[in-house]
Coordinates of C-alpha atoms and ligand atoms in Angstrom, one line a residue:
X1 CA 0.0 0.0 0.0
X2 CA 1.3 3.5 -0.7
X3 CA 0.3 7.0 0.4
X4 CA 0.6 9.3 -2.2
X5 CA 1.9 13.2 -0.8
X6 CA -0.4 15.8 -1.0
X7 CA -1.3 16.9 -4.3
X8 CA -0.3 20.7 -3.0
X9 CA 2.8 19.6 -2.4
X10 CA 3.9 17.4 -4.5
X11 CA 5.0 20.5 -7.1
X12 CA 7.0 21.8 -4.4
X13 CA 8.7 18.6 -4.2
X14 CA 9.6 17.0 -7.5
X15 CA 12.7 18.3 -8.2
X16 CA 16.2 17.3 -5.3
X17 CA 17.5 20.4 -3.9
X18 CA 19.9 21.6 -6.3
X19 CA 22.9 23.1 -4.0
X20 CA 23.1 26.9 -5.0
X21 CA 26.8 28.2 -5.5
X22 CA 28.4 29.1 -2.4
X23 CA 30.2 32.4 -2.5
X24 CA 33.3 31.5 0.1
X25 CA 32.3 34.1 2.3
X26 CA 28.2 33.5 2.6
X27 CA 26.8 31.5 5.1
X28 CA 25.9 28.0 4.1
X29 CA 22.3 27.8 4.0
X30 CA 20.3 24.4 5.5
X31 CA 18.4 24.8 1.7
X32 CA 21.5 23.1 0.6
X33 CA 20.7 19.9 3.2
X34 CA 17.2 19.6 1.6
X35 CA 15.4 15.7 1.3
X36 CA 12.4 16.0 -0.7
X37 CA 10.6 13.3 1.6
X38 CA 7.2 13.3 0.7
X39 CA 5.2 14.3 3.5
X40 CA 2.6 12.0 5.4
X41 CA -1.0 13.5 6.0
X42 CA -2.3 13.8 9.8
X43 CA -5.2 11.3 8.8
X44 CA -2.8 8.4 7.4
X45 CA -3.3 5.2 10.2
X46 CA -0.2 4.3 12.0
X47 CA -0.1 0.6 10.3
X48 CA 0.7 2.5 6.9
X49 CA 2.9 5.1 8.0
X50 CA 5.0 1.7 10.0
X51 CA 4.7 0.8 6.4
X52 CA 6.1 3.6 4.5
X53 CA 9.1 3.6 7.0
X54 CA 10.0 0.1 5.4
X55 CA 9.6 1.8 1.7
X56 CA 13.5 2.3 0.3
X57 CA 12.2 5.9 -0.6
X58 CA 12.0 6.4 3.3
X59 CA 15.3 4.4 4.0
X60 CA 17.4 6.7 6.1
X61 CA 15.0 8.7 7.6
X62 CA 14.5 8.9 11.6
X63 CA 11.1 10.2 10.8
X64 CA 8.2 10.9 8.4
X65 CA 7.0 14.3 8.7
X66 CA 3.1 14.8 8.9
X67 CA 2.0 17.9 7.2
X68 CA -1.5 19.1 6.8
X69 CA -3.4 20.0 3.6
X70 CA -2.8 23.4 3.5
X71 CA 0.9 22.3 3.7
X72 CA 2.0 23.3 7.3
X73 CA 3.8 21.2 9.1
X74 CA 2.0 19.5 11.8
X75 CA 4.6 17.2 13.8
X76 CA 6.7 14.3 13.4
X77 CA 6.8 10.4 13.5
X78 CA 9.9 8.7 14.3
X79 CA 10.5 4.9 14.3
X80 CA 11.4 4.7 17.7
X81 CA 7.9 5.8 18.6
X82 CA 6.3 3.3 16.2
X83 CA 8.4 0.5 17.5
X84 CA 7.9 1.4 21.2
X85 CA 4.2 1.6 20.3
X86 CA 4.3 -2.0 18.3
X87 CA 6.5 -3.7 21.1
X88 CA 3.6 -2.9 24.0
X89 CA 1.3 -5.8 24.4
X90 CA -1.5 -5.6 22.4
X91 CA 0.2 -2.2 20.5
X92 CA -0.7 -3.2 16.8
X93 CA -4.1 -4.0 17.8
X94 CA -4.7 -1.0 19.9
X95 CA -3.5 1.8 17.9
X96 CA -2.6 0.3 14.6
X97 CA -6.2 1.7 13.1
X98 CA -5.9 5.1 14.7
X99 CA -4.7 8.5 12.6
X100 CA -0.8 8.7 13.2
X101 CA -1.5 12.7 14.6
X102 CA -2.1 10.5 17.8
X103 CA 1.0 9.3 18.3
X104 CA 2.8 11.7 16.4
X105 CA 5.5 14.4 17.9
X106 CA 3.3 17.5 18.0
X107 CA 6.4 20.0 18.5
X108 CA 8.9 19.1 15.5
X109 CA 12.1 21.2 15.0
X110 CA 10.8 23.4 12.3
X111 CA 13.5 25.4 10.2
X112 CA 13.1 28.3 7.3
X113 CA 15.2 26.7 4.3
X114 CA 17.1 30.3 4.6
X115 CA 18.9 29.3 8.4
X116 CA 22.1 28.9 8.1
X117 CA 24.1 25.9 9.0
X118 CA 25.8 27.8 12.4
X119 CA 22.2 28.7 13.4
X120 CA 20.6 25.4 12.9
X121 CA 23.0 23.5 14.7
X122 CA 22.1 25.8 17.4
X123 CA 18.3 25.3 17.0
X124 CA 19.2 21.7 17.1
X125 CA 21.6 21.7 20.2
X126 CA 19.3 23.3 22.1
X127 CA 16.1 21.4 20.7
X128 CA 17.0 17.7 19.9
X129 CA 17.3 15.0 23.0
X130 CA 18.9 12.3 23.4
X131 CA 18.6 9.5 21.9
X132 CA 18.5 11.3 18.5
X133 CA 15.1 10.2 17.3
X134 CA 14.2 12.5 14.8
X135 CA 15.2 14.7 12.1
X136 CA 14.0 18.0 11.1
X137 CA 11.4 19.4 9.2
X138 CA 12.4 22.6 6.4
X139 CA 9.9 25.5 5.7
X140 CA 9.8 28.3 3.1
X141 CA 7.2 31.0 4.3
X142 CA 5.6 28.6 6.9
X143 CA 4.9 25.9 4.0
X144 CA 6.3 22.6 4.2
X145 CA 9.4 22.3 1.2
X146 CA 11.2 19.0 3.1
X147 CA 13.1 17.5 5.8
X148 CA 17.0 17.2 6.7
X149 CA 18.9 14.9 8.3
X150 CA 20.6 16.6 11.8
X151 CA 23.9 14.3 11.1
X152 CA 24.0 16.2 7.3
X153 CA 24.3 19.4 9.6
X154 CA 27.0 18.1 11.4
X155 CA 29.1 17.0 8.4
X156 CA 28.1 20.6 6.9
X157 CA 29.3 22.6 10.3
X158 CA 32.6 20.3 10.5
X159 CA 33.3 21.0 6.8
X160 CA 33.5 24.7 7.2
X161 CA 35.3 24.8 11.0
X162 CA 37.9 22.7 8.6
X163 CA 37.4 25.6 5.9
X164 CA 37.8 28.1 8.5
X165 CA 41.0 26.5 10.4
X166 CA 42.6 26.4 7.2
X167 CA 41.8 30.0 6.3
X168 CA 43.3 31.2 9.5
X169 CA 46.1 28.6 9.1
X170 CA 46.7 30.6 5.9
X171 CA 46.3 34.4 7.7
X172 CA 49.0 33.6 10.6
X173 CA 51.2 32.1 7.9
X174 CA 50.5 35.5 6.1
X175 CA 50.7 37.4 9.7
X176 CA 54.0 36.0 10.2
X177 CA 55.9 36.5 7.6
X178 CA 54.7 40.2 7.5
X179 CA 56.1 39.8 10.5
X180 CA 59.2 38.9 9.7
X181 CA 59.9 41.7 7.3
X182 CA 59.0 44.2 9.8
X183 CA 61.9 43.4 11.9
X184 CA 63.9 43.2 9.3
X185 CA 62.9 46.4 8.1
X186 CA 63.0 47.6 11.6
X187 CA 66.9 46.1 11.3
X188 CA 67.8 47.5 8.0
X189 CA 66.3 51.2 9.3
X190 CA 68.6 51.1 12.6
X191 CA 71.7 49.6 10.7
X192 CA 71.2 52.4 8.0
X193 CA 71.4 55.0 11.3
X194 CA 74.3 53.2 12.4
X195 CA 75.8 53.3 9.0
X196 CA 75.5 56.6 8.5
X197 CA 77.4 57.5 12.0
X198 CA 79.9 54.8 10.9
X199 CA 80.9 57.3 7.9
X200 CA 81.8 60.0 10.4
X201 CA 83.4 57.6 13.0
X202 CA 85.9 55.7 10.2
X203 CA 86.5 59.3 8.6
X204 CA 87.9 60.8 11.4
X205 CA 91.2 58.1 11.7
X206 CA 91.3 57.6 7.7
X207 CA 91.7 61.4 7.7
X208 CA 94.2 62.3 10.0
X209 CA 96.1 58.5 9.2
X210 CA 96.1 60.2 5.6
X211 CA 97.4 63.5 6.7
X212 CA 100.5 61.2 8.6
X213 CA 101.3 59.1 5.9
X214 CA 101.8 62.3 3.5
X215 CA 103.7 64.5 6.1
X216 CA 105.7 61.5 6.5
X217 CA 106.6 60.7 2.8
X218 CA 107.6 64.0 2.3
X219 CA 110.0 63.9 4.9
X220 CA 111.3 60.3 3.7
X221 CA 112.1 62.2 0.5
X222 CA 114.4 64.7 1.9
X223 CA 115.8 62.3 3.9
X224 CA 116.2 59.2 1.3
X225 CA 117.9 62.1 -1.5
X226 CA 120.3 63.2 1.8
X227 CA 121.1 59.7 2.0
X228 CA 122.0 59.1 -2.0
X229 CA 124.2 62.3 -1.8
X230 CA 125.9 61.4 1.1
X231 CA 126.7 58.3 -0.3
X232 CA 128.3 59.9 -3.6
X233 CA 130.5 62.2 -1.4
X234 CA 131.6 59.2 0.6
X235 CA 132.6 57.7 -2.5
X236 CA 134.2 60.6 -4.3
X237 CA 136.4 61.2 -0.8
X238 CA 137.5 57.7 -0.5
X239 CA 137.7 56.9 -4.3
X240 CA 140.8 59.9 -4.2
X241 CA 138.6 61.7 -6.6
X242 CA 139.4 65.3 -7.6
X243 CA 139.4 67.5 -4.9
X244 CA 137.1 70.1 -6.4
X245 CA 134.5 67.1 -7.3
X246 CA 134.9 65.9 -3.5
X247 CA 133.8 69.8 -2.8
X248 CA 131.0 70.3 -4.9
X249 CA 129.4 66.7 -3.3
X250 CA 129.9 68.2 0.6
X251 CA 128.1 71.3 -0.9
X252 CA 125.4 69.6 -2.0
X253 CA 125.2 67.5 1.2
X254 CA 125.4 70.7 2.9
X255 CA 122.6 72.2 1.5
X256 CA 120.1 69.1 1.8
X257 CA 121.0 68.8 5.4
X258 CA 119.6 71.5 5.7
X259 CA 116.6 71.2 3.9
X260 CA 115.7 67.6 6.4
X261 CA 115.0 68.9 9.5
X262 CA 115.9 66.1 12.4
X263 CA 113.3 67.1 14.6
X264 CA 110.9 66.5 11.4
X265 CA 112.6 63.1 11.2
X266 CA 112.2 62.1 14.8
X267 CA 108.1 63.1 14.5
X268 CA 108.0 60.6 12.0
X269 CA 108.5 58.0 14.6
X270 CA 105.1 59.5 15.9
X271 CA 103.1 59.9 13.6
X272 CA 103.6 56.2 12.4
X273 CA 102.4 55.3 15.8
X274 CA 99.3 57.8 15.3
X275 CA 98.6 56.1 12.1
X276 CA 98.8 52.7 13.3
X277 CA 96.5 53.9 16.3
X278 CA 93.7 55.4 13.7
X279 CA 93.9 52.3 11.4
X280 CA 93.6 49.8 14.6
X281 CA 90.6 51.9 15.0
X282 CA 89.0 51.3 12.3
X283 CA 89.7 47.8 12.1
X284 CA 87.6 48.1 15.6
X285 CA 84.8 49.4 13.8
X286 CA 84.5 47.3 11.1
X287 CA 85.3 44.1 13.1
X288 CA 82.0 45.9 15.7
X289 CA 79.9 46.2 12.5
X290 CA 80.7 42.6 11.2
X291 CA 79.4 41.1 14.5
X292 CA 76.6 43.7 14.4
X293 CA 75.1 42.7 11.4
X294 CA 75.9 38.7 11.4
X295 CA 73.2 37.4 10.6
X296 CA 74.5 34.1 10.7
X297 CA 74.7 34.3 14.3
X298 CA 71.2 34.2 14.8
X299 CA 71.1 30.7 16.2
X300 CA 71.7 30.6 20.1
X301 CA 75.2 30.0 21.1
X302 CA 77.3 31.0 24.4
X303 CA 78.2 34.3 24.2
X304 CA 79.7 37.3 26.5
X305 CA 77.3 39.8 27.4
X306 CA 79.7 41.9 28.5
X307 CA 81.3 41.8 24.6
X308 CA 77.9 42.4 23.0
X309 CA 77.2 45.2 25.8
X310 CA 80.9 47.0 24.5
X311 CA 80.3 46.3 20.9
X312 CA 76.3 48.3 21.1
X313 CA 77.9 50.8 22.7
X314 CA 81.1 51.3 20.0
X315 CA 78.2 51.3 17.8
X316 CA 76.3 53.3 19.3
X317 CA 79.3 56.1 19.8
X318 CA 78.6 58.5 18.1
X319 CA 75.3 59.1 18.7
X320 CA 76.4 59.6 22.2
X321 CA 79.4 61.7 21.1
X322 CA 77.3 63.7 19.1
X323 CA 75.3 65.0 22.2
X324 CA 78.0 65.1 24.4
X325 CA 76.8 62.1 26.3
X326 CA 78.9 60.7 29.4
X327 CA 78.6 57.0 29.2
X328 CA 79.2 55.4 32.4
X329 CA 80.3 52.0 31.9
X330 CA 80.2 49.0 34.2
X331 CA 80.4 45.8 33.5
X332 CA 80.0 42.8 36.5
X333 CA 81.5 39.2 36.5
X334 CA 79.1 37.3 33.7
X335 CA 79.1 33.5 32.8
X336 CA 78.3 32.9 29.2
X337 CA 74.7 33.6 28.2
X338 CA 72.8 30.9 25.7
X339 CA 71.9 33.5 23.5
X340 CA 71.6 34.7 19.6
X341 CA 74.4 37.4 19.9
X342 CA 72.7 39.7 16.7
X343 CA 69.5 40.0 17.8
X344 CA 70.8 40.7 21.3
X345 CA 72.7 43.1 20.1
X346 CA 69.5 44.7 18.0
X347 CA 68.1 45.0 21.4
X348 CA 71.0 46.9 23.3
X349 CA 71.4 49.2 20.2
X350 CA 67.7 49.8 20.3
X351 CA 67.7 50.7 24.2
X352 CA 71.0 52.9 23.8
X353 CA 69.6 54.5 20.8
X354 CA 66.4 55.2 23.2
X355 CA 67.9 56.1 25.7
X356 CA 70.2 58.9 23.7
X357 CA 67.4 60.1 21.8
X358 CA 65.7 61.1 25.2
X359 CA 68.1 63.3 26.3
X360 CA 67.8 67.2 25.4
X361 CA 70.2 68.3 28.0
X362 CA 73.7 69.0 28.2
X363 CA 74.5 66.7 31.3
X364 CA 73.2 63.6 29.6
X365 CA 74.1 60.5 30.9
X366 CA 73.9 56.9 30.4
X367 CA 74.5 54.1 32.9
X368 CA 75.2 51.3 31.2
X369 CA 76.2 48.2 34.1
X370 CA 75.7 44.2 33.5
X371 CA 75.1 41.8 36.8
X372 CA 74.4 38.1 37.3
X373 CA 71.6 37.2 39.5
X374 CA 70.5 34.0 40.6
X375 CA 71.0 32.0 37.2
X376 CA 70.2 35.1 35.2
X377 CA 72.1 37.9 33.8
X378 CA 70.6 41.4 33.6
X379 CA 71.8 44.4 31.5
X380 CA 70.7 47.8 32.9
X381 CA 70.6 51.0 31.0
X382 CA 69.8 53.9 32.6
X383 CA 69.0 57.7 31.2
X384 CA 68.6 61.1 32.6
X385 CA 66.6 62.0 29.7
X386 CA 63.0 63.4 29.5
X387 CA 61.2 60.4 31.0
X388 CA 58.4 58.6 29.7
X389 CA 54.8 60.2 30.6
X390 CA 52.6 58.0 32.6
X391 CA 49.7 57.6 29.8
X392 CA 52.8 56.4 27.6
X393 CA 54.2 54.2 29.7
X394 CA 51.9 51.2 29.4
X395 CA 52.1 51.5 25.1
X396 CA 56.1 51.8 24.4
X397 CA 55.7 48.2 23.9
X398 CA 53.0 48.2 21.6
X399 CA 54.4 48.1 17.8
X400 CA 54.4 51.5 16.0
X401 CA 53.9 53.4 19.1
X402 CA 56.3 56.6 18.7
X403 CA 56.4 59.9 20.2
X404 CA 59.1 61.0 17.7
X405 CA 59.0 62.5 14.6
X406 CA 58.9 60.4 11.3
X407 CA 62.0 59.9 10.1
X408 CA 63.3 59.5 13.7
X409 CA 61.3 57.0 15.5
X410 CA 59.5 54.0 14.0
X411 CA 57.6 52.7 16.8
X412 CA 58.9 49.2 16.2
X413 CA 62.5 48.9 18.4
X414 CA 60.7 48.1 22.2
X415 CA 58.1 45.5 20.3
X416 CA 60.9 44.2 18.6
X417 CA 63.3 44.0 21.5
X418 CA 60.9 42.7 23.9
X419 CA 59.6 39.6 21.8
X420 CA 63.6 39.1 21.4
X421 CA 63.8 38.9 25.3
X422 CA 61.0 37.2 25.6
X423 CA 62.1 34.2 22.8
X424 CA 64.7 33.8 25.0
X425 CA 63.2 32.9 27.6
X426 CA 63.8 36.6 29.6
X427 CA 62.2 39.7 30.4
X428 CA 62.5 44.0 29.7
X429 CA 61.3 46.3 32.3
X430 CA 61.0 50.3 32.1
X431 CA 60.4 52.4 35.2
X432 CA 60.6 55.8 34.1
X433 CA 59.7 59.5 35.8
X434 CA 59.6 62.2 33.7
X435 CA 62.2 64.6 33.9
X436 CA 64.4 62.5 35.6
X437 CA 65.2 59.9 33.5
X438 CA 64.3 56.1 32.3
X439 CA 65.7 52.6 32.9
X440 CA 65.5 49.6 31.1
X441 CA 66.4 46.3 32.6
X442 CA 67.2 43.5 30.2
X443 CA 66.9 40.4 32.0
X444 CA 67.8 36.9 30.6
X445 CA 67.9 33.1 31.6
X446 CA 71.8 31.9 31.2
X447 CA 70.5 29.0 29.5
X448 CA 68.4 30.5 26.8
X449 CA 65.7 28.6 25.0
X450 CA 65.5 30.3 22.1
X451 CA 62.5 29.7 20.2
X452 CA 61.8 30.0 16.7
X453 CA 62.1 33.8 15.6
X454 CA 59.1 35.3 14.1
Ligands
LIG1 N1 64.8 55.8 27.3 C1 63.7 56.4 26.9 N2 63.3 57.6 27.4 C2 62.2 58.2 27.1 N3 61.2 57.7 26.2 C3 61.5 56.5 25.7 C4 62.7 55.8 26.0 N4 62.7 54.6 25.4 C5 61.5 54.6 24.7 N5 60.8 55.7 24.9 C6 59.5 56.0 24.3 O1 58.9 54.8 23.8 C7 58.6 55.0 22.4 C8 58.7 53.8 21.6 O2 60.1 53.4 21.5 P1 60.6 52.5 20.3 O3 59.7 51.3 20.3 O4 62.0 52.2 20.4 O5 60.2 53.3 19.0 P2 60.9 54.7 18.5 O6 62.2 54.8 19.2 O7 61.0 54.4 17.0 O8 59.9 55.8 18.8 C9 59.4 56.2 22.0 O9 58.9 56.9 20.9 C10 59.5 57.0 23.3 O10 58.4 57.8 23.4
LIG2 MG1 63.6 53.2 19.3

C-alpha cells in the first residue's frame, strides 16, 4: 500500500534540492541539506505510515513528517515511537487503526530553508534530545518544502570549521611573515642609522692616518735624496777623486741637510704610531659592524654579554658623542649567556639608541652596568633624559607606538626588542619619571631557550 503526498505539495517537491553556489564568504544555507521526503498526512493510520518507513524511498529517515493540507507542518513520527508503540502488548491491535496525529510528535524542530548551518546546529543543540530520534522538518514561508537529516548538519558545520581553520592557518602564515619583514625592516632602518654614523666615525682616523702618511713621505724624501748624496760624497772622498769634485758633493750634502730637519725626522717615529692607532681603529669598527650585522649568528650560542654590551655601545658612539653624552660603563663578573648574539645586540642598540634620543640636556648620561643574578644575567641602561609620561608608559611596547618624529622614531624597536627577550626565555622592564630619567632592565635566563624567531 502506498500514500501518495499531498497533491499541493507534490509541485513543491519533484525536483532534489539543487545546492546553489556558495560564495566562500556567505553562510551556508540548510536549503543546501534539503530531502524531498514526501510528507505523510495527519489522517494516514499508524499501520501504513510503519509501512512507509520500510519503503527504500523512506530508508534513512529517523522520521516521516506529517504535514496538513494546506501544507503546514504538523509534527513528526519517528521509528522509535512506532516501534515502542508496536513492542507494547496488544500495540498493533490498539492503535494500529488510529490516525498517526495521535502518536505523532506535536512539537517538530521546524527550520526556514534560509537558516544557516551555524544557526541550525544551534536550533538543534538546544532542541533535539537524546537519543536522537528524529530529524528536522524545512519551511519556506511557513509551508512545508522537506526535511534534513541533523547528522548532514554536522558533516556541513565540520566541513567549514575545517574551511575556517585552514583560512586562519593561511592568515597567521601571512601574519607571520609580514612579521618577519617588519623586523627586518626595523633592522635594516637602525643599521642604515648606524651606517651613516659609521661614515663619520671611520672618517675621522682615515683622515688624520692620511694626513701622517703624507707629512711622512715628504720627509722620507728629503731624507732618502740626503742619503743618496751622502753616499756619492763618501765615494768621491775615499775613491781619491778630484778634490774640487769631492767639494761640490759636501756642498750639496750641505745644503740638503739642511733642507731635512731632524726634529721632522724624529716626529716621524710619531706619527707612524698615530697612524697605526687610527687604522687599529678602524679595524675596531668594522670588526663591531661585522658582528653587528651577522646574521648568521642568529642561532643561540654562548656568548659574553659583557662583549655584546661594549660592541652596542662602539656602535652606538657616536650618537652619544654627538650630544656630548657621558657614558658610564660597568660591566659585572658574567658567565656565558645561551643566546643569539645579533639579535641581542639589535636590542641593546635599540635601548642605547632610546635612551640617547631622550636626552635634550647638556648633562646627559647613560648608565650602562651588567650583573648576574641567581642564574640570570641582567643588562641595565639607565638615562637622565626626559622620561616617559605615565599615559605612555603602558604603550612603548605596543608596535608602532612613537612619540618621535617620522624619520626618527619608527615605533617598532621596544616591540621588537621585547619579543627578542621574551624568545629567549627573559624579560625588559622600564620604570621611568619624567624629567628624571628612564631605565631599562634587560633580563635573561643563562640557558636561553631560544624559540623560533618570528
Ligand atoms: N629611554 C627612553 N626615554 C624616554 N622615552 C623612551 C625611552 N625609550 C623609549 N621611549 C618611548 O617609547 C617610544 C617607543 O620606543 P621604540 O619602540 O624604540 O620606538 P621609536 O624609538 O622608534 O619611537 C618612543 O617613541 C619614546 O616615546
Ligand atoms: Mg627606538
Amino acid at each position: 500500500m502506498t500514500v501518495a503526498p499531498h497533491p499541493a505539495l507534490s509541485a513543491n517537491l519533484a525536483t532534489p534540492t539543487q545546492a546553489p553556489a556558495q560564495r566562500d564568504d556567505a553562510p551556508i544555507e540548510l536549503s543546501t541539506l534539503r530531502l524531498p521526503t514526501p510528507p505523510v498526512p495527519p489522517d494516514t493510520c499508524v499501520i501504513d505510515v510503519a509501512q512507509l518507513f520500510l519503503d527504500a524511498n523512506y530508508a534513512g529517515l529517523l522520521s516521516l513528517p506529517i504535514v496538513a493540507a494546506d501544507g503546514a507542518p504538523v509534527g513528526m513520527i519517528s521509528r522509535y515511537e512506532l516501534m515502542r508503540v508496536f513492542l507494547q502488548p496488544y500495540g498493533r491491535e490498539l492503535f494500529g487503526r488510529r490516525p498517526i496525529s495521535v502518536l505523532m510528535n506535536h512539537a517538530p524542530l521546524v527550520l526556514s530553508v534560509e537558516t544557516s548551518i551555524g544557526d541550525a546546529a544551534r536550533a538543534i543543540a538546544q532542541h533535539i534530545r537524546s537519543p536522537i530520534t528524529d530529524d528536522f522538518v524545512l519551511v519556506e514561508n511557513g509551508r512545508y518544502v522537506g526535511t534534513a537529516l541533523v547528522l548532514d548538519v554536522l558533516r556541513a558545520v565540520e566541513g567549514r570549521l575545517a574551511d575556517r581553520s585552514t583560512e586562519l592557518e593561511r592568515a597567521y602564515v601571512r601574519l607571520k611573515s609580514s612579521q618577519a619583514q617588519l623586523v627586518q625592516s626595523e633592522k635594516m632602518a637602525s643599521l642604515g642609522q648606524m651606517v651613516a654614523g659609521l661614515v663619520h666615525e671611520i672618517n675621522t682616523p682615515l683622515g688624520y692616518v692620511r694626513n701622517n702618511v703624507e707629512m711622512t713621505r715628504g720627509v722620507l724624501a728629503d731624507a732618502s735624496q740626503l742619503i743618496v748624496a751622502q753616499q756619492a760624497a763618501l765615494d768621491a772622498l775615499l775613491g781619491g777623486d778630484v778634490v774640487a769634485d769631492a767639494q761640490a758633493r759636501l756642498d750639496e750634502v750641505e745644503t740638503l741637510r739642511l733642507r731635512v730637519d731632524p726634529a721632522a725626522l724624529d716626529d716621524t717615529a710619531a706619527l707612524l704610531d698615530d697612524t697605526l692607532h687610527g687604522v687599529g681603529q678602524i679595524g675596531d669598527l668594522v670588526i663591531n659592524l661585522k658582528d653587528f650585522s651577522r646574521l648568521d649568528q642568529a642561532g643561540a650560542q654562548k656568548a659574553d654579554l659583557n662583549h655584546l654590551v661594549a660592541s652596542a655601545l662602539k656602535i652606538a658612539n657616536h650618537i652619544l658623542r654627538k650630544r656630548g653624552i657621558e657614558v658610564v660603563h660597568q660591566p659585572g663578573e658574567l658567565p656565558p649567556v645561551e643566546c643569539a648574539p645579533a639579535q641581542i645586540n639589535q636590542v641593546l642598540l635599540n635601548l642605547l639608541t632610546n635612551a640617547a634620543q631622550a636626552i635634550e640636556h647638556e648633562r646627559g648620561r647613560i648608565v650602562v652596568a651588567t650583573r648576574a643574578v641567581e642564574g640570570r644575567a641582567m643588562v641595565l641602561i639607565q638615562d637622565n633624559g626626559k622620561g616617559i609620561a605615565a599615559e605612555n608608559q603602558a604603550r612603548i611596547f605596543d608596535p608602532f607606538f612613537t612619540t618621535k618624529p617620522v624619520g626618527e622614531g619608527t615605533g617598532m624597536g621596544l616591540a621588537i626588542s621585547r619579543q627578542i627577550i621574551e624568545q629567549h626565555g627573559g624579560a625588559i622592564r622600564m620604570t621611568s619619571s619624567v624629567g628624571q630619567g628612564t631605565r631599562f632592565v634587560v633580563v635573561l635566563p643563562l640557558r636561553a631557550v631560544v624559540r623560533e624567531a618570528a
